[in-house]
Coordinates of C-alpha atoms in Angstrom, one line a residue:
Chain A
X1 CA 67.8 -110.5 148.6
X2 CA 64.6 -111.7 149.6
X3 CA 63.5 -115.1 150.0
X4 CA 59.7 -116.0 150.5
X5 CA 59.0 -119.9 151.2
X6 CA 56.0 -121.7 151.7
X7 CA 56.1 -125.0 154.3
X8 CA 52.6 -126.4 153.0
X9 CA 50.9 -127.6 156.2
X10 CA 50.6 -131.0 154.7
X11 CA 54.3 -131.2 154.4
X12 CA 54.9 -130.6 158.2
X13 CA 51.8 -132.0 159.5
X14 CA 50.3 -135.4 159.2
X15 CA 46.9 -134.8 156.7
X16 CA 44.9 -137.4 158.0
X17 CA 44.8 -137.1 161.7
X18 CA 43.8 -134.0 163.6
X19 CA 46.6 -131.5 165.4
X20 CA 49.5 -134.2 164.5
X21 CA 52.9 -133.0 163.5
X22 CA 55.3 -134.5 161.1
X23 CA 58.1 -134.6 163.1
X24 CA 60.8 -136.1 160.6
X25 CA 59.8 -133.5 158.2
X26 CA 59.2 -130.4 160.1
X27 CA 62.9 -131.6 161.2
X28 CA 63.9 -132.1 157.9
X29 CA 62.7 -128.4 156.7
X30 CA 64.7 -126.9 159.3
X31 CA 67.9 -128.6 158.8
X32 CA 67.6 -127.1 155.3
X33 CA 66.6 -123.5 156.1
X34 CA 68.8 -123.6 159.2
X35 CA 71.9 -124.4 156.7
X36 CA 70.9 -122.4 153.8
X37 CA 70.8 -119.2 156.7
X38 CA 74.5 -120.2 158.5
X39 CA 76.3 -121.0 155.0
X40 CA 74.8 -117.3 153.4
X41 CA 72.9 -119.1 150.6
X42 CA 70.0 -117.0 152.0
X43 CA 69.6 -114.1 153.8
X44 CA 66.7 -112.3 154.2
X45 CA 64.2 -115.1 154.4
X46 CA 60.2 -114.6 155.5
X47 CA 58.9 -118.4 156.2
X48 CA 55.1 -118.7 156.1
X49 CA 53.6 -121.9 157.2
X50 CA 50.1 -123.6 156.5
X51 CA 47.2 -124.7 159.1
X52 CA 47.6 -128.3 157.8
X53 CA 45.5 -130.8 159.9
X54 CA 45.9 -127.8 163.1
X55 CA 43.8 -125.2 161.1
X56 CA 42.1 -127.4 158.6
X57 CA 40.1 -129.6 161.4
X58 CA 38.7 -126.8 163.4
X59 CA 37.7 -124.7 160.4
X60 CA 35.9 -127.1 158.9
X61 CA 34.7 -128.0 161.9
X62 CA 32.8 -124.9 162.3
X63 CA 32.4 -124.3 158.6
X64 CA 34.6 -121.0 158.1
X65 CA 36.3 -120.8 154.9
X66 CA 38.1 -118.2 152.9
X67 CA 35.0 -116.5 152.6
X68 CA 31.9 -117.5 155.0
X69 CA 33.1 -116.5 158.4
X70 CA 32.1 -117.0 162.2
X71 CA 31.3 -114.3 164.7
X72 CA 31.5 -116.8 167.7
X73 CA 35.1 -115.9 169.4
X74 CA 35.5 -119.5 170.8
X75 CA 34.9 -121.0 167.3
X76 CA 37.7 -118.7 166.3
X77 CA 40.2 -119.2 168.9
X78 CA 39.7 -123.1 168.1
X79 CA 41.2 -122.1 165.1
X80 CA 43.6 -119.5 166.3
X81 CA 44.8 -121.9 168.8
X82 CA 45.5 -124.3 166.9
X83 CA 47.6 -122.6 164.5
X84 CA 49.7 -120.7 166.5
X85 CA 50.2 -124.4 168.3
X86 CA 52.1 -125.5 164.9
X87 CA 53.6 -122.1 164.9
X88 CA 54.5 -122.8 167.8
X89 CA 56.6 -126.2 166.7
X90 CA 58.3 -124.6 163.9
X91 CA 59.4 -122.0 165.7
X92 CA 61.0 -124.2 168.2
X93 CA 62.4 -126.3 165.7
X94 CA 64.2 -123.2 163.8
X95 CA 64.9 -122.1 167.2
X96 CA 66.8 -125.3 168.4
X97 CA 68.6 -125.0 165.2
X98 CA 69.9 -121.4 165.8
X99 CA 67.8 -119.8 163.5
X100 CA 66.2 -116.3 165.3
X101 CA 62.7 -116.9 164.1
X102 CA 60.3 -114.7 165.5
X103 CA 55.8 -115.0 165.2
X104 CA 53.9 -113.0 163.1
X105 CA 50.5 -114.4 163.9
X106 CA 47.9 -113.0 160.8
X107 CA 45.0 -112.9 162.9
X108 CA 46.8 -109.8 164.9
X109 CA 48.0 -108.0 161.8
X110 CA 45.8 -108.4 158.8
X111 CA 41.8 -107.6 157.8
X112 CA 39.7 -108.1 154.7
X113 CA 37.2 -105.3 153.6
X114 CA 33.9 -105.9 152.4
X115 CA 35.1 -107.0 148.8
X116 CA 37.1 -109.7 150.5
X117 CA 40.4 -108.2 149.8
X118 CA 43.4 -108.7 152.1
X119 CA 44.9 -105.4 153.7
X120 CA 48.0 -106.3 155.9
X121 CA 51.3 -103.8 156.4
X122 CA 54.2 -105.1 156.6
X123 CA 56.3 -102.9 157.9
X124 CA 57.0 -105.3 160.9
X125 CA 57.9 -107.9 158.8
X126 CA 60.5 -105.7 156.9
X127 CA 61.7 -104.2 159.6
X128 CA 62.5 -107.8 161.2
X129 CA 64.2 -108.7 158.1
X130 CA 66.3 -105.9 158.4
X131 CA 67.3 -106.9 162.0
X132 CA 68.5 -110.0 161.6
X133 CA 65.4 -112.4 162.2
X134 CA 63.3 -114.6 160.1
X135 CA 59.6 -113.8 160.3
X136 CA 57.4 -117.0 160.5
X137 CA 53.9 -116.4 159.7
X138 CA 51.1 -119.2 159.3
X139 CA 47.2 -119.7 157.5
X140 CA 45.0 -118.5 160.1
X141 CA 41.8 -116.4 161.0
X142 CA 41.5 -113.0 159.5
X143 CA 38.9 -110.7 160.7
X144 CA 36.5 -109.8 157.5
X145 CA 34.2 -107.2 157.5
X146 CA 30.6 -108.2 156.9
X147 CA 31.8 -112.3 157.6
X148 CA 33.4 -112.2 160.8
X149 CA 36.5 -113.6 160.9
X150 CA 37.2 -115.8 157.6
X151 CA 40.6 -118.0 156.6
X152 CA 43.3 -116.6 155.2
X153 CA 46.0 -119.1 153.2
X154 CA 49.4 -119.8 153.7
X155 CA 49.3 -119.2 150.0
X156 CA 47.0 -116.2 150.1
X157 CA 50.1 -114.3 152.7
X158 CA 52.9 -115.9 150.2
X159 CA 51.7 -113.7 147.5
X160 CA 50.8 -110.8 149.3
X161 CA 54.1 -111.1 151.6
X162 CA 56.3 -111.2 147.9
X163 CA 54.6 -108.5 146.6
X164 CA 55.1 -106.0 149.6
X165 CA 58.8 -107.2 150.2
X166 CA 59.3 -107.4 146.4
X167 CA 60.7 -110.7 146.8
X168 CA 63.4 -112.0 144.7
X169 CA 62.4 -115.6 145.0
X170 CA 59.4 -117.3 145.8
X171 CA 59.3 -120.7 146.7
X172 CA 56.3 -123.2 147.4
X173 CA 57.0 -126.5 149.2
X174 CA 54.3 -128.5 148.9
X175 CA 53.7 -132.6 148.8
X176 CA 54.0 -132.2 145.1
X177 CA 57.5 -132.3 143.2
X178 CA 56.2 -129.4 140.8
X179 CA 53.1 -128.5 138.6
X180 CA 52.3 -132.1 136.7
X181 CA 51.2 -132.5 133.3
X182 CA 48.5 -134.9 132.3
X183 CA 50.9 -137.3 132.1
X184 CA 51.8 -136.6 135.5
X185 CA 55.4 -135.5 134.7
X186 CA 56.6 -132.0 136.3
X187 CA 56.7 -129.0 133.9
X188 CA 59.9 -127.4 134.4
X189 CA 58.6 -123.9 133.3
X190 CA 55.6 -122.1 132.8
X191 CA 56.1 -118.7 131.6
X192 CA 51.9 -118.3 130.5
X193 CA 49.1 -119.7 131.9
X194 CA 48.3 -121.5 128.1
X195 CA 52.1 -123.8 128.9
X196 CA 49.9 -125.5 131.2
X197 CA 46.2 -125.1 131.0
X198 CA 45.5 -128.5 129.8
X199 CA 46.8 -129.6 132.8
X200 CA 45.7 -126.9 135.5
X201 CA 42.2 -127.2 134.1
X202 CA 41.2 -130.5 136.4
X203 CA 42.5 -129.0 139.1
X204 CA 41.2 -125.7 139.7
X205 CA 38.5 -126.9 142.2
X206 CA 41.2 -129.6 144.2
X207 CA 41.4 -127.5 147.0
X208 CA 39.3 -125.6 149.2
X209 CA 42.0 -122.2 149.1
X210 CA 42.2 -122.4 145.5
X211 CA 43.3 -124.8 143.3
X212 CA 46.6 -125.1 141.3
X213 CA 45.1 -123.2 138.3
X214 CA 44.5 -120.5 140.5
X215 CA 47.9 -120.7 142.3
X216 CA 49.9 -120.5 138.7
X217 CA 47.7 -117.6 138.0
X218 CA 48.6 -115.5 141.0
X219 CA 52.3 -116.9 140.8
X220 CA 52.4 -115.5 137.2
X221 CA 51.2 -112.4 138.4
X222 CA 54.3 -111.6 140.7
X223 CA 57.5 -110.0 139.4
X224 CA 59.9 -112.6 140.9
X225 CA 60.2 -116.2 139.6
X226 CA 58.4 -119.0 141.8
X227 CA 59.0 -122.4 142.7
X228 CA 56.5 -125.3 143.4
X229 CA 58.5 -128.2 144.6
X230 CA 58.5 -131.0 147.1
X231 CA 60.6 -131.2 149.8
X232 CA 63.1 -133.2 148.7
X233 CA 64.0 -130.3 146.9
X234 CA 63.8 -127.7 149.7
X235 CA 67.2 -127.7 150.1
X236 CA 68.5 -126.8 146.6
X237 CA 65.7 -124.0 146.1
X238 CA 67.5 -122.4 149.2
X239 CA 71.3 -122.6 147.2
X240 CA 69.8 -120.5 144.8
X241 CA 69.1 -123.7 142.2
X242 CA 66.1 -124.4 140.1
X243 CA 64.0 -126.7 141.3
X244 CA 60.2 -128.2 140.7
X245 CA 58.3 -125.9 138.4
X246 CA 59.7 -122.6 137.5
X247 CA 56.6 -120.0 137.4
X248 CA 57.9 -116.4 135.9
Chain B
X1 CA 31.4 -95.2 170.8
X2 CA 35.1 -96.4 170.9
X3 CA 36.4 -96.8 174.1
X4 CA 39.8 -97.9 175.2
X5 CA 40.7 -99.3 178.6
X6 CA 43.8 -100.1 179.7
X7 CA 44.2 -102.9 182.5
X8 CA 47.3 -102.2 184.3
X9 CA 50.2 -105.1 184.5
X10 CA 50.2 -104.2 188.4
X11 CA 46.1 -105.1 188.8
X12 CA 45.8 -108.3 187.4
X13 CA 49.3 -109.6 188.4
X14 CA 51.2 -110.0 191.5
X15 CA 53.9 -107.7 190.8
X16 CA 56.3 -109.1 193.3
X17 CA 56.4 -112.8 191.9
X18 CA 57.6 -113.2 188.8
X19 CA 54.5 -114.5 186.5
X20 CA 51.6 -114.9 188.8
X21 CA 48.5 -113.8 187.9
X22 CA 46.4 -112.0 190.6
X23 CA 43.3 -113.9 190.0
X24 CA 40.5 -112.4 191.8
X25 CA 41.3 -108.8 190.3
X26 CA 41.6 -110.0 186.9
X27 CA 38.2 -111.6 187.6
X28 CA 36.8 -108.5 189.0
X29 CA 37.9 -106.6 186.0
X30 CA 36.5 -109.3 183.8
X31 CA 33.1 -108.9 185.6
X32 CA 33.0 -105.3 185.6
X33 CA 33.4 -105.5 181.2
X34 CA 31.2 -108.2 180.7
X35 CA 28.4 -106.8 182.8
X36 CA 29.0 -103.2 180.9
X37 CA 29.1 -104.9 177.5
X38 CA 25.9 -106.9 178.2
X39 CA 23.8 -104.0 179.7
X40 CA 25.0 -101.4 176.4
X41 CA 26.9 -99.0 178.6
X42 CA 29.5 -99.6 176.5
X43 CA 29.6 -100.6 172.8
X44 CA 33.1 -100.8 170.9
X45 CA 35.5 -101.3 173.8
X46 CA 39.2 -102.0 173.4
X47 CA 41.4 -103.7 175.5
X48 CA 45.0 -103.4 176.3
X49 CA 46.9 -104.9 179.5
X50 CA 50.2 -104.4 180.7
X51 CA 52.3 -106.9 180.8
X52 CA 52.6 -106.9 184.8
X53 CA 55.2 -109.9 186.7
X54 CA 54.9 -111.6 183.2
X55 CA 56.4 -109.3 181.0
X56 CA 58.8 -107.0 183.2
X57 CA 60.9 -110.1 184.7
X58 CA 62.3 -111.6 181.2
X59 CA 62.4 -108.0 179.8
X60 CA 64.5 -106.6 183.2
X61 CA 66.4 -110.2 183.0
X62 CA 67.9 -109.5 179.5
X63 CA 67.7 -105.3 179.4
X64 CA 65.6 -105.0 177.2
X65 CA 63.5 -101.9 177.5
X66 CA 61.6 -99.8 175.6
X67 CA 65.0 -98.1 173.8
X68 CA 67.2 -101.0 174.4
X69 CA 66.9 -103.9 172.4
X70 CA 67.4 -107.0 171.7
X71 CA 68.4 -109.4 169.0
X72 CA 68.5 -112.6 170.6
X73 CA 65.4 -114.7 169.2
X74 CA 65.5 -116.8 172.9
X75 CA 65.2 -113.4 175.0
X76 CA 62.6 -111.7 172.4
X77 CA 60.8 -115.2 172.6
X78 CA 60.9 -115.0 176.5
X79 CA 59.0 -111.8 177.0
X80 CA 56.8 -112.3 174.3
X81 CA 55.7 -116.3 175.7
X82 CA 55.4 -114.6 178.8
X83 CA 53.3 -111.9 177.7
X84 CA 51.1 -114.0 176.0
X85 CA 50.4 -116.2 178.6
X86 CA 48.8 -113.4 180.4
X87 CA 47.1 -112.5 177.6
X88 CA 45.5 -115.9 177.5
X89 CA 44.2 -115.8 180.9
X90 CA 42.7 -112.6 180.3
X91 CA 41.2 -113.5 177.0
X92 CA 40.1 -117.0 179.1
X93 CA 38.6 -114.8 181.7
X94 CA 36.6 -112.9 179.0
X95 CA 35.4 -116.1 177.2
X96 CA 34.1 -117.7 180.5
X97 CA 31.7 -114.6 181.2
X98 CA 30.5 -114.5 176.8
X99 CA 33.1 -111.4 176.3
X100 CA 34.0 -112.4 172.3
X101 CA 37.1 -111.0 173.0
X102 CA 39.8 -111.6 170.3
X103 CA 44.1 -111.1 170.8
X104 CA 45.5 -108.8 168.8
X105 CA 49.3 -109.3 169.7
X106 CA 51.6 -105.7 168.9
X107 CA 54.9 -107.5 168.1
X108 CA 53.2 -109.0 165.1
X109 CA 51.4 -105.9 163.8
X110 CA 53.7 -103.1 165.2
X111 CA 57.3 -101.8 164.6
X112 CA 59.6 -99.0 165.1
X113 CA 61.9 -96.7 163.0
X114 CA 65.3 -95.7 163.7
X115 CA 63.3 -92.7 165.6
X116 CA 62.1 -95.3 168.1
X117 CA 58.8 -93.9 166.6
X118 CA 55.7 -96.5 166.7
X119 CA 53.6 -96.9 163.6
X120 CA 51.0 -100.1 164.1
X121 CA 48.5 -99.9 161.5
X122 CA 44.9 -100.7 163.1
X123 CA 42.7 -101.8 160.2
X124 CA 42.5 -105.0 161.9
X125 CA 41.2 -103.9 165.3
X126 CA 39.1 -101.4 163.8
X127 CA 37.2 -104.6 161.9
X128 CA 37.4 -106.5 164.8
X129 CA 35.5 -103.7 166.3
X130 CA 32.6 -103.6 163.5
X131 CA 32.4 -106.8 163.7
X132 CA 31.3 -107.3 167.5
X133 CA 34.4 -108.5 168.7
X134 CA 36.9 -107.3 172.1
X135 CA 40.1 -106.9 170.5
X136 CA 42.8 -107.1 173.4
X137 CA 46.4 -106.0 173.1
X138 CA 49.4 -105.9 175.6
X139 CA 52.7 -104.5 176.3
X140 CA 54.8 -106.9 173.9
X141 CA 58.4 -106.7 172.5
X142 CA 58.5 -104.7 169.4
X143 CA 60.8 -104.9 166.4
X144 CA 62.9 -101.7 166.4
X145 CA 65.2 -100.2 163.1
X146 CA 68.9 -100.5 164.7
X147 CA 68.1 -102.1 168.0
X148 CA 66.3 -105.7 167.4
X149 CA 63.7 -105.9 169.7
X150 CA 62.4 -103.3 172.2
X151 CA 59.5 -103.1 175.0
X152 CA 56.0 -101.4 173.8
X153 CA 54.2 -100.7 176.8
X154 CA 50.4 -100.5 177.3
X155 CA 50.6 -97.1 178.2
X156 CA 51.5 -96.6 174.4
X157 CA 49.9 -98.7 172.7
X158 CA 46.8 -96.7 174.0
X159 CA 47.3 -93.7 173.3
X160 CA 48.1 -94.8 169.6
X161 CA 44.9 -96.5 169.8
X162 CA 42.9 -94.2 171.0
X163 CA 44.5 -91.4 168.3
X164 CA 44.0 -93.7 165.6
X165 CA 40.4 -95.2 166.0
X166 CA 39.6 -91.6 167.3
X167 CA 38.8 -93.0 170.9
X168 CA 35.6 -91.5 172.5
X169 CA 37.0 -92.2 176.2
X170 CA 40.1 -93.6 177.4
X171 CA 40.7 -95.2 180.6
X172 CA 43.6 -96.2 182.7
X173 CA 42.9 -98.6 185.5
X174 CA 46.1 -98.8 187.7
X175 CA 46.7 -100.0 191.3
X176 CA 46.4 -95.6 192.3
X177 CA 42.5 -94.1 192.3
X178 CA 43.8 -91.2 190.6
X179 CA 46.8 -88.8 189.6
X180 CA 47.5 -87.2 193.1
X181 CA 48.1 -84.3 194.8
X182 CA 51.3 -83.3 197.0
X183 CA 49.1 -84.2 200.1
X184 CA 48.2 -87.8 198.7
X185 CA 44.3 -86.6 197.5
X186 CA 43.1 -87.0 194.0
X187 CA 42.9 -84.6 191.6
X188 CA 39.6 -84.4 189.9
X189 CA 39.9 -82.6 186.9
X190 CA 43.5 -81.8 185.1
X191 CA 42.8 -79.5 181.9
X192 CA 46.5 -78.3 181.7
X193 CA 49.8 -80.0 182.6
X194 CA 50.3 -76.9 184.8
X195 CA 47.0 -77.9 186.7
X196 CA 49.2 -81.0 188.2
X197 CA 53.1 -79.8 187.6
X198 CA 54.0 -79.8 191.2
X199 CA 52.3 -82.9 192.4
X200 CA 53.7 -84.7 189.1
X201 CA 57.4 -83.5 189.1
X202 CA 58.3 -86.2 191.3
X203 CA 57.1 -89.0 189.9
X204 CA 58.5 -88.3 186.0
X205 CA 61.3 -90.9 186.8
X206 CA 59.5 -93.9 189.0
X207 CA 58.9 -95.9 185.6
X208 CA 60.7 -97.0 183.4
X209 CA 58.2 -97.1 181.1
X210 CA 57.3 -93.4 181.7
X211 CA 56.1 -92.0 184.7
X212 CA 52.7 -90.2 185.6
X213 CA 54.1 -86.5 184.5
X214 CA 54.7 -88.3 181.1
X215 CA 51.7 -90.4 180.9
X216 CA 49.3 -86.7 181.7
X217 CA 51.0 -85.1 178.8
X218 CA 50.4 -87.9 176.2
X219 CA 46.6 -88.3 177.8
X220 CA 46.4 -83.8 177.3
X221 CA 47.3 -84.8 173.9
X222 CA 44.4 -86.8 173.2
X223 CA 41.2 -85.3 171.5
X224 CA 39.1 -87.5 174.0
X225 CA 38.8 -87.5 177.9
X226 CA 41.2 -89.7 179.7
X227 CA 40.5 -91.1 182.9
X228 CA 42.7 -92.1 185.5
X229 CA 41.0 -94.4 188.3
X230 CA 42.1 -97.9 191.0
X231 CA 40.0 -101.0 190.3
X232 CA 37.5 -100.3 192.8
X233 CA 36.0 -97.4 189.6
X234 CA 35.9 -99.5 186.8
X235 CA 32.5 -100.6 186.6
X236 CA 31.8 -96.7 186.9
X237 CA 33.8 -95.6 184.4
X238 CA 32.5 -98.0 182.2
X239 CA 29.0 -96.8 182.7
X240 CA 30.0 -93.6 181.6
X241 CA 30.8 -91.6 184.7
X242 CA 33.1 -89.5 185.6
X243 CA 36.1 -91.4 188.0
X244 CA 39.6 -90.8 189.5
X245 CA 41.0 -87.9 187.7
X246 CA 39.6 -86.7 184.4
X247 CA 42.3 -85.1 182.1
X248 CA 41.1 -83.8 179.2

């Protein structure tokens, strides 16, 4: 059974200052995969992390987004440097927790045509499931034809990632305990994009990668059920409960 | 033009101490592509090195070749950190002389079957190339159906490069000027495996990566003209001249 999760960089890194971690809850995160993994709850598990204040300082540094790109290769390694530096944390921390987590770095493996649309196999990423490991892939550059090399989303490879794996769960950690109404209460389920409109609809521009609105879209739009939960929660998505916002 | 040039592990490292970087040679070899890039000799140029001291101490230390795997996460970790630490002084090298070189690292885009067959899809470098930028690969661990992690070697990786992006010319920089003859002299031209089958039967089982009389046959393979030269005849061969042995 496939598990895809989400780590939202501004879980496991601290937002508001530049290439800082969050220790306690980078720590937390892989106490919870690292026991989900060793007591079977899960098994075939791809973990896909987000820039947070690694990739989001350098890119809009140099102004690259998820669709204007740069062609200068030190702007981009500032970026790519950065990311696989938090990659480069999680991994550890999985590592020092007996979890055999191995680097899938985007930037090496995917490309976007002219239209903007994301081409990345993932035979690798099977094939590492099928040997044991946990893939851990991260939001960084992707090269773009015509742009350069543009972002590409920890949320943008979550999608993609259940849809080539046809993933039986999907879960997005974020700072968020699920989709809010207006009222600011979590909606336990949407099953159409009218449950919550009325209160995606202030959102959609929140958020440089694409808002909520967009997120629920492209959640609806997989054939697994998906999570958005904070990580309080991470633990009982992992045991197979439902958690946050259920998106089928 | 597409042209791929491999860097041998034994030029740009000091094969006898385990990860040291021969400095001066990587810096020679980092003149010679800037200075061809810069003048036009050569336009889309991919780079692959070996992996040299760096990669073949952790991968000898925990037997892990290129049919032997394995699925320790620490082990697979140590040849791939070491392997990328070359890679970032080459890259380094490259960015200090304006190369826009990008890495393009094979364990997260590549994979093997059961077959120990190699399929790495190579969208992503062929963008790379369109879009100005020095993609640079390496020997790497690769994941492997039924054996975890095994070794990819430069050697392979460019002749599946040079198949797939339908290479113009291929050359192999190596610490020898050439494929030699019985006496020691190097043989210009080799249009058939027969052309070299004495001089080569000797030498099929000095690597464990494949020897020369393995490496000839994959290059007689090729559509394009391989060459096979020593440092001293990169800067020529990048300028489009015949060097070393030509095996076509």
């Amino acid at each position: 059974m496939v598990t895809v999760l989400k780590l939202g960089g501004s879980v496991i890194t601290d937002k508001d200052r530049p290439e800082t971690l969050d220790g306690e809850a980078l720590a937390a995160a892989a106490d919870a995969i690292a026991a989900a993994l060793a007591d079977g709850a899960v098994d075939d598990l791809v973990v896909v992390h987000g820039g947070g204040s690694f990739g989001h300082h350098h890119a809009d540094e140099h102004g690259v987004t998820t669709d204007t790109g740069s062609r200068d290769a030190g702007e981009v390694m500032a970026v790519h440097g950065a990311v696989k530096t938090l990659n480069r944390f999680v991994l550890s921390r999985l590592h020092d927790r007996d979890v055999p987590a191995l680097p899938v770095h985007p930037l090496s493996a995917a490309s976007r045509d002219a239209d903007a649309a994301l081409s990345m196999p993932t035979d690798q990423v099977a094939t590492m499931l099928d040997e044991g490991f946990v893939p851990v892939l991260h939001g960084d550059g992707v090269v773009h034809a015509g742009e350069g090399v543009t972002v590409v989303s920890g949320d943008e490879l979550v999608t993609h990632l259940a849809r080539r794996l046809a993933a039986d769960r999907v879960g997005l950690c974020s700072t968020v305990p699920g989709v809010l109404d207006a009222d600011g209460d979590v909606i336990p389920e949407i099953r159409a994009f009218e449950d919550a409109a009325d209160a995606l609809g202030a959102s959609d521009s929140t958020d440089v990668t694409g808002g909520m609105a967009a997120k629920v879209r492209e959640l609806l739009a997989l054939g697994a059920p998906s999570y958005v939960f904070g990580p309080d929660a991470l633990a009982d998505f992992l045991a197979g409960d439902d958690v946050g916002t259920r998106i089928e």
